[in-house]
Amino acid sequence: MTTFMTRLAWAGAISLASLSAANAHMTLETAEAAAGGSYKAVIRVPHGCDGAATTEIRVQVPEGFYSVKPMPHAGWVLETVTGDYANTYMNHGSPVSEGVTEVVWKGGELRDAHYDEFAMRGSLSSDIAPGTALYFPAVQLCADGSANHWTATGEAGDGEPAPKLTVTAAKGGNDHHGHDDAMAPDHVTLGDLAIDGAFARATLPGAPVGGGFMTITNNGDADDRLIAASSDAAGELQLHNMRMDGEVMKMYRMTDGVPVPAHETVTLSPGGMHVMFMQLNGPLAEGSVVDVELTFEKAGTVTVPFAVRSIAAQDAGHDMHGMDQDHMDRGDTNAN
């Protein structure tokens, strides 16, 4: 009797698990985001197609989510469809009226028993009203020729519910990509971490690199580490420090990242540790704001607006003249 009941219980559990998997929806990892800032849309694909592997994912980009850059996925071919926006948006002070409207990952194999995520990064318009739902309609194509349509948007549309993002009120009520830096927040939190006074120095036309600075306070009991940074403003961001080589101040790359010990504050400032903007896509213009995505070893990832101050700014509100700025203007990084 005991053996029979045990088998019956296992059978019931397996049936419930199968039912749960069958009903699992395609969703966004982060279901809320503020208007006027950057957003990383991570589409979670919970399973395949009733036994068949997933071979293609097609996701439509909603209006209001602009300047989209999809993330390549190992083993998959990445394609994009571009088109006109219904509105014009400001991106780093420049108007944009067209861009990516659909992203396609194809040619891979996501087995039915496995789970995966596909990502794209862009900006949310500051004009989106709080509480607005943005839908990312998606189609999941399968090896056996079938498809799952995650395309229903609220009361409209056929298929299963589309991945949905709820837009919240803009931080500071402004669009960081197109307006004055006075509205950029000075304080950003990520778990136990607090990031304050983030700014970048303006750069001269043609300068290949720039510098970014901030303070990071770890209010938690565990050590953490800043391990990476990225931004649409530059081809690559690196973590650098300064040191004397004889009588010459030189920069070097911090390949192990920036340690942020528990209950301590770490300062990235001119003449010391800093974020180096490499391969600038254009000058960092004083009075603008650039979004920088910071990744920490334990706390995860957060987007921080860096206010662009004067070419010799010492902190978020003061100027100084120093040798380190001369090195940046020349691109003298010595990043070994």
CSV table of C-alpha atoms in Angstrom, one decimal:
chain,number,residue,atom,x,y,z
A,1,MET,CA,0.0,0.0,0.0
A,2,THR,CA,2.8,2.4,0.9
A,3,THR,CA,4.7,1.7,-2.4
A,4,PHE,CA,1.5,2.3,-4.3
A,5,MET,CA,0.8,5.6,-2.6
A,6,THR,CA,4.4,6.7,-3.1
A,7,ARG,CA,4.2,6.0,-6.8
A,8,LEU,CA,0.8,7.8,-7.0
A,9,ALA,CA,2.2,10.8,-5.2
A,10,TRP,CA,5.2,10.9,-7.6
A,11,ALA,CA,2.9,10.6,-10.6
A,12,GLY,CA,0.8,13.5,-9.3
A,13,ALA,CA,3.8,15.6,-8.8
A,14,ILE,CA,5.1,14.9,-12.3
A,15,SER,CA,1.7,15.7,-13.8
A,16,LEU,CA,1.5,19.0,-11.9
A,17,ALA,CA,5.0,19.9,-13.0
A,18,SER,CA,4.2,19.2,-16.6
A,19,LEU,CA,1.0,21.3,-16.3
A,20,SER,CA,3.0,24.1,-14.8
A,21,ALA,CA,5.6,24.0,-17.5
A,22,ALA,CA,2.9,24.0,-20.2
A,23,ASN,CA,1.2,27.0,-18.7
A,24,ALA,CA,4.5,29.0,-18.0
A,25,HIS,CA,4.4,32.3,-19.9
A,26,MET,CA,7.1,34.2,-21.7
A,27,THR,CA,7.9,37.2,-19.4
A,28,LEU,CA,10.3,40.0,-18.8
A,29,GLU,CA,12.8,39.5,-16.0
A,30,THR,CA,12.3,43.1,-14.8
A,31,ALA,CA,8.6,44.0,-15.1
A,32,GLU,CA,8.8,47.6,-14.0
A,33,ALA,CA,11.0,50.5,-15.1
A,34,ALA,CA,11.0,54.3,-14.8
A,35,ALA,CA,10.2,56.5,-17.8
A,36,GLY,CA,13.1,58.6,-19.1
A,37,GLY,CA,15.9,56.1,-18.4
A,38,SER,CA,17.7,53.1,-19.8
A,39,TYR,CA,16.0,49.7,-19.7
A,40,LYS,CA,17.4,46.2,-20.3
A,41,ALA,CA,14.6,44.0,-21.5
A,42,VAL,CA,15.4,40.4,-20.7
A,43,ILE,CA,12.9,38.0,-22.3
A,44,ARG,CA,12.6,34.8,-20.3
A,45,VAL,CA,11.7,31.7,-22.4
A,46,PRO,CA,10.5,29.1,-19.9
A,47,HIS,CA,10.3,26.0,-22.1
A,48,GLY,CA,10.2,24.7,-25.6
A,49,CYS,CA,7.2,23.5,-27.6
A,50,ASP,CA,5.5,20.4,-26.1
A,51,GLY,CA,8.6,18.2,-26.7
A,52,ALA,CA,10.2,20.1,-29.6
A,53,ALA,CA,13.1,22.4,-29.3
A,54,THR,CA,12.8,26.2,-29.8
A,55,THR,CA,14.7,27.3,-32.9
A,56,GLU,CA,13.7,30.9,-33.3
A,57,ILE,CA,12.5,33.8,-31.1
A,58,ARG,CA,11.0,37.0,-32.7
A,59,VAL,CA,10.2,40.0,-30.4
A,60,GLN,CA,8.5,43.2,-31.4
A,61,VAL,CA,9.8,46.4,-29.9
A,62,PRO,CA,7.1,48.6,-28.5
A,63,GLU,CA,6.7,52.3,-29.3
A,64,GLY,CA,8.4,54.4,-26.6
A,65,PHE,CA,11.3,52.0,-26.2
A,66,TYR,CA,13.9,53.4,-28.6
A,67,SER,CA,17.6,53.2,-29.6
A,68,VAL,CA,17.4,49.5,-29.0
A,69,LYS,CA,20.6,47.4,-29.1
A,70,PRO,CA,20.0,43.6,-28.9
A,71,MET,CA,22.5,41.3,-27.2
A,72,PRO,CA,24.0,38.5,-29.3
A,73,HIS,CA,23.3,35.0,-28.0
A,74,ALA,CA,25.9,32.3,-28.3
A,75,GLY,CA,24.8,29.7,-30.9
A,76,TRP,CA,22.1,31.9,-32.4
A,77,VAL,CA,22.0,34.2,-35.4
A,78,LEU,CA,20.9,37.7,-34.5
A,79,GLU,CA,18.8,39.8,-36.9
A,80,THR,CA,17.0,43.1,-36.6
A,81,VAL,CA,14.2,44.8,-38.4
A,82,THR,CA,14.3,48.6,-38.5
A,83,GLY,CA,11.6,51.1,-39.2
A,84,ASP,CA,10.1,54.5,-38.4
A,85,TYR,CA,9.0,55.4,-34.9
A,86,ALA,CA,5.6,57.0,-34.5
A,87,ASN,CA,7.3,59.7,-32.5
A,88,THR,CA,10.7,61.4,-32.4
A,89,TYR,CA,12.9,60.9,-29.3
A,90,MET,CA,16.0,62.6,-28.0
A,91,ASN,CA,19.0,60.4,-27.6
A,92,HIS,CA,22.1,62.1,-26.1
A,93,GLY,CA,20.8,65.4,-27.4
A,94,SER,CA,20.1,64.2,-30.9
A,95,PRO,CA,16.6,63.5,-32.4
A,96,VAL,CA,15.9,59.9,-33.5
A,97,SER,CA,12.9,59.0,-35.5
A,98,GLU,CA,13.7,55.4,-36.6
A,99,GLY,CA,15.4,52.4,-35.2
A,100,VAL,CA,15.0,48.7,-34.3
A,101,THR,CA,11.4,47.6,-34.3
A,102,GLU,CA,11.8,43.8,-34.2
A,103,VAL,CA,14.6,41.5,-32.9
A,104,VAL,CA,15.1,38.0,-34.1
A,105,TRP,CA,17.3,35.2,-32.6
A,106,LYS,CA,17.3,32.1,-34.8
A,107,GLY,CA,19.2,29.0,-35.7
A,108,GLY,CA,19.8,27.9,-32.1
A,109,GLU,CA,18.3,25.0,-30.2
A,110,LEU,CA,16.5,25.5,-26.8
A,111,ARG,CA,15.4,22.1,-25.7
A,112,ASP,CA,11.9,21.7,-24.3
A,113,ALA,CA,13.3,20.8,-20.8
A,114,HIS,CA,15.6,23.8,-20.7
A,115,TYR,CA,15.2,27.6,-20.0
A,116,ASP,CA,16.9,30.6,-21.5
A,117,GLU,CA,16.9,34.4,-21.7
A,118,PHE,CA,17.3,36.8,-24.6
A,119,ALA,CA,18.1,40.5,-24.0
A,120,MET,CA,18.0,43.9,-25.6
A,121,ARG,CA,18.9,47.3,-24.2
A,122,GLY,CA,17.4,50.7,-25.0
A,123,SER,CA,15.8,53.9,-23.6
A,124,LEU,CA,12.2,54.6,-22.3
A,125,SER,CA,10.7,57.8,-23.4
A,126,SER,CA,10.1,60.3,-20.6
A,127,ASP,CA,6.7,61.1,-22.1
A,128,ILE,CA,5.3,57.7,-21.1
A,129,ALA,CA,2.6,58.1,-18.5
A,130,PRO,CA,3.1,56.3,-15.2
A,131,GLY,CA,1.2,53.0,-15.1
A,132,THR,CA,1.4,52.5,-18.9
A,133,ALA,CA,1.9,48.9,-20.0
A,134,LEU,CA,4.3,48.3,-22.8
A,135,TYR,CA,4.0,44.9,-24.5
A,136,PHE,CA,6.7,43.0,-26.2
A,137,PRO,CA,4.8,40.6,-28.5
A,138,ALA,CA,6.8,37.5,-29.2
A,139,VAL,CA,6.6,34.4,-31.4
A,140,GLN,CA,8.4,31.2,-30.4
A,141,LEU,CA,9.1,28.9,-33.4
A,142,CYS,CA,9.8,25.2,-32.9
A,143,ALA,CA,11.7,22.5,-34.7
A,144,ASP,CA,8.6,20.5,-35.5
A,145,GLY,CA,7.0,23.5,-37.3
A,146,SER,CA,4.7,24.6,-34.5
A,147,ALA,CA,4.8,27.9,-32.8
A,148,ASN,CA,3.8,29.6,-29.6
A,149,HIS,CA,2.3,33.1,-30.0
A,150,TRP,CA,2.9,35.3,-27.0
A,151,THR,CA,1.1,38.2,-28.6
A,152,ALA,CA,-2.0,39.1,-26.6
A,153,THR,CA,-1.8,42.7,-25.3
A,154,GLY,CA,-4.3,43.3,-22.5
A,155,GLU,CA,-7.8,42.6,-23.9
A,156,ALA,CA,-6.5,42.7,-27.5
A,157,GLY,CA,-4.6,40.2,-29.6
A,158,ASP,CA,-4.7,36.5,-30.2
A,159,GLY,CA,-2.5,34.0,-28.5
A,160,GLU,CA,-1.0,33.9,-25.0
A,161,PRO,CA,-0.2,37.0,-23.0
A,162,ALA,CA,2.7,39.0,-24.4
A,163,PRO,CA,5.7,39.9,-22.1
A,164,LYS,CA,4.6,43.2,-20.3
A,165,LEU,CA,6.5,46.1,-18.9
A,166,THR,CA,4.8,48.5,-16.5
A,167,VAL,CA,6.3,52.0,-16.8
A,168,THR,CA,6.6,54.0,-13.6
A,169,ALA,CA,7.1,57.7,-13.0
A,170,ALA,CA,10.3,59.3,-14.4
A,171,LYS,CA,13.0,59.8,-11.9
A,172,GLY,CA,13.4,63.6,-11.7
A,173,GLY,CA,10.7,64.0,-14.3
A,174,ASN,CA,13.1,64.2,-17.2
A,175,ASP,CA,14.7,62.3,-20.0
A,176,HIS,CA,18.4,61.7,-19.3
A,177,HIS,CA,19.2,61.4,-22.9
A,178,GLY,CA,17.9,64.7,-24.1
A,179,HIS,CA,17.8,67.3,-21.3
A,180,ASP,CA,19.9,69.2,-18.8
A,181,ASP,CA,22.0,67.3,-16.3
A,182,ALA,CA,20.6,69.3,-13.4
A,183,MET,CA,17.8,66.7,-13.3
A,184,ALA,CA,20.1,63.7,-13.1
A,185,PRO,CA,19.8,61.9,-9.8
A,186,ASP,CA,22.8,62.2,-7.4
A,187,HIS,CA,21.9,59.0,-5.5
A,188,VAL,CA,21.3,55.6,-6.9
A,189,THR,CA,20.9,52.4,-4.9
A,190,LEU,CA,21.4,48.7,-5.7
A,191,GLY,CA,20.7,46.4,-2.8
A,192,ASP,CA,23.2,47.4,0.0
A,193,LEU,CA,25.2,49.6,-2.4
A,194,ALA,CA,24.7,53.4,-2.7
A,195,ILE,CA,26.2,55.3,-5.7
A,196,ASP,CA,26.5,59.0,-5.3
A,197,GLY,CA,27.8,62.0,-7.3
A,198,ALA,CA,28.4,60.2,-10.6
A,199,PHE,CA,29.9,62.5,-13.2
A,200,ALA,CA,32.0,62.5,-16.3
A,201,ARG,CA,34.4,65.2,-17.6
A,202,ALA,CA,33.6,66.8,-20.9
A,203,THR,CA,35.9,65.9,-23.7
A,204,LEU,CA,37.5,67.9,-26.5
A,205,PRO,CA,36.3,67.2,-30.1
A,206,GLY,CA,38.3,64.2,-31.4
A,207,ALA,CA,39.4,63.0,-28.0
A,208,PRO,CA,39.4,59.2,-28.0
A,209,VAL,CA,38.7,58.7,-24.3
A,210,GLY,CA,37.0,60.3,-21.3
A,211,GLY,CA,36.8,59.7,-17.5
A,212,GLY,CA,33.9,59.0,-15.2
A,213,PHE,CA,33.9,59.3,-11.4
A,214,MET,CA,31.6,58.5,-8.4
A,215,THR,CA,31.5,57.3,-4.8
A,216,ILE,CA,30.3,53.8,-3.9
A,217,THR,CA,29.2,53.0,-0.3
A,218,ASN,CA,28.6,49.4,0.8
A,219,ASN,CA,26.1,49.4,3.6
A,220,GLY,CA,26.0,45.6,3.8
A,221,ASP,CA,27.9,43.0,5.7
A,222,ALA,CA,29.5,41.3,2.6
A,223,ASP,CA,32.3,42.6,0.4
A,224,ASP,CA,31.5,43.4,-3.2
A,225,ARG,CA,33.4,44.4,-6.3
A,226,LEU,CA,32.7,46.6,-9.3
A,227,ILE,CA,33.7,44.3,-12.2
A,228,ALA,CA,32.4,45.9,-15.4
A,229,ALA,CA,30.8,49.0,-17.0
A,230,SER,CA,29.2,49.8,-20.3
A,231,SER,CA,27.6,52.7,-22.0
A,232,ASP,CA,26.1,53.7,-25.4
A,233,ALA,CA,28.5,56.7,-25.3
A,234,ALA,CA,31.6,54.6,-26.0
A,235,GLY,CA,32.7,51.4,-27.6
A,236,GLU,CA,34.2,50.1,-24.4
A,237,LEU,CA,34.4,51.1,-20.7
A,238,GLN,CA,37.3,50.0,-18.5
A,239,LEU,CA,38.2,50.4,-14.8
A,240,HIS,CA,41.4,52.3,-14.4
A,241,ASN,CA,43.7,53.6,-11.6
A,242,MET,CA,46.7,56.0,-11.5
A,243,ARG,CA,50.2,55.3,-10.2
A,244,MET,CA,53.6,57.0,-10.4
A,245,ASP,CA,56.2,55.4,-12.7
A,246,GLY,CA,59.3,57.2,-11.8
A,247,GLU,CA,58.3,60.9,-12.1
A,248,VAL,CA,55.5,60.2,-14.5
A,249,MET,CA,51.9,59.6,-13.6
A,250,LYS,CA,50.5,56.7,-15.6
A,251,MET,CA,47.2,54.9,-15.9
A,252,TYR,CA,46.7,51.2,-15.6
A,253,ARG,CA,43.7,48.9,-16.0
A,254,MET,CA,42.2,47.3,-12.9
A,255,THR,CA,41.6,43.8,-14.4
A,256,ASP,CA,40.2,42.5,-11.1
A,257,GLY,CA,37.8,45.3,-10.7
A,258,VAL,CA,37.3,47.8,-7.9
A,259,PRO,CA,36.9,46.3,-4.4
A,260,VAL,CA,34.0,47.7,-2.4
A,261,PRO,CA,34.5,46.3,1.2
A,262,ALA,CA,31.6,46.0,3.6
A,263,HIS,CA,30.7,49.1,5.5
A,264,GLU,CA,33.1,51.3,3.5
A,265,THR,CA,33.0,54.0,0.9
A,266,VAL,CA,35.2,53.8,-2.2
A,267,THR,CA,35.8,57.0,-4.2
A,268,LEU,CA,36.6,57.1,-7.9
A,269,SER,CA,38.0,60.5,-8.5
A,270,PRO,CA,40.3,62.5,-10.9
A,271,GLY,CA,43.9,61.4,-10.2
A,272,GLY,CA,42.8,58.0,-8.8
A,273,MET,CA,40.5,55.2,-9.7
A,274,HIS,CA,38.0,56.0,-12.5
A,275,VAL,CA,35.8,54.6,-15.3
A,276,MET,CA,37.6,55.1,-18.6
A,277,PHE,CA,35.4,55.7,-21.6
A,278,MET,CA,37.2,54.1,-24.5
A,279,GLN,CA,36.5,54.6,-28.3
A,280,LEU,CA,34.1,57.5,-27.6
A,281,ASN,CA,31.2,57.7,-30.1
A,282,GLY,CA,31.3,61.5,-29.9
A,283,PRO,CA,32.4,64.2,-27.5
A,284,LEU,CA,31.1,64.1,-24.0
A,285,ALA,CA,29.3,67.5,-24.0
A,286,GLU,CA,29.2,69.6,-20.8
A,287,GLY,CA,25.6,69.9,-19.6
A,288,SER,CA,24.5,66.5,-21.0
A,289,VAL,CA,24.0,63.2,-19.2
A,290,VAL,CA,25.3,59.7,-20.2
A,291,ASP,CA,23.8,56.5,-18.8
A,292,VAL,CA,26.4,54.0,-17.6
A,293,GLU,CA,25.5,50.4,-16.7
A,294,LEU,CA,27.6,49.2,-13.7
A,295,THR,CA,28.0,45.5,-12.9
A,296,PHE,CA,28.9,44.4,-9.4
A,297,GLU,CA,30.1,40.9,-8.5
A,298,LYS,CA,27.3,40.3,-6.0
A,299,ALA,CA,24.8,43.1,-6.1
A,300,GLY,CA,24.2,42.8,-9.9
A,301,THR,CA,23.7,45.5,-12.5
A,302,VAL,CA,22.3,49.0,-12.3
A,303,THR,CA,22.1,52.0,-14.7
A,304,VAL,CA,23.6,55.2,-13.3
A,305,PRO,CA,23.2,58.6,-15.0
A,306,PHE,CA,26.6,60.4,-15.2
A,307,ALA,CA,26.3,64.2,-15.4
A,308,VAL,CA,28.9,65.6,-17.8
A,309,ARG,CA,30.7,68.5,-16.0
A,310,SER,CA,33.4,70.8,-17.2
A,311,ILE,CA,36.6,69.5,-18.9
A,312,ALA,CA,38.5,69.9,-15.7
A,313,ALA,CA,35.8,69.1,-13.1
A,314,GLN,CA,37.1,67.8,-9.8
A,315,ASP,CA,33.8,66.5,-8.5
A,316,ALA,CA,30.1,66.9,-9.3
A,317,GLY,CA,30.3,70.7,-8.8
A,318,HIS,CA,33.9,71.9,-8.8
A,319,ASP,CA,36.8,72.3,-11.3
A,320,MET,CA,40.5,71.6,-11.1
A,321,HIS,CA,43.4,71.5,-13.6
A,322,GLY,CA,45.5,68.4,-13.5
A,323,MET,CA,47.9,66.2,-15.4
A,324,ASP,CA,45.4,63.3,-15.5
A,325,GLN,CA,43.1,65.3,-17.8
A,326,ASP,CA,46.0,66.0,-20.1
A,327,HIS,CA,46.6,62.2,-20.4
A,328,MET,CA,42.9,61.6,-21.2
A,329,ASP,CA,42.8,64.3,-23.9
A,330,ARG,CA,45.8,62.5,-25.6
A,331,GLY,CA,44.4,59.1,-25.1
A,332,ASP,CA,47.4,58.2,-23.0
A,333,THR,CA,45.9,55.3,-21.0
A,334,ASN,CA,48.8,52.9,-20.6
A,335,ALA,CA,46.2,50.2,-19.9
A,336,ASN,CA,48.4,47.2,-19.3
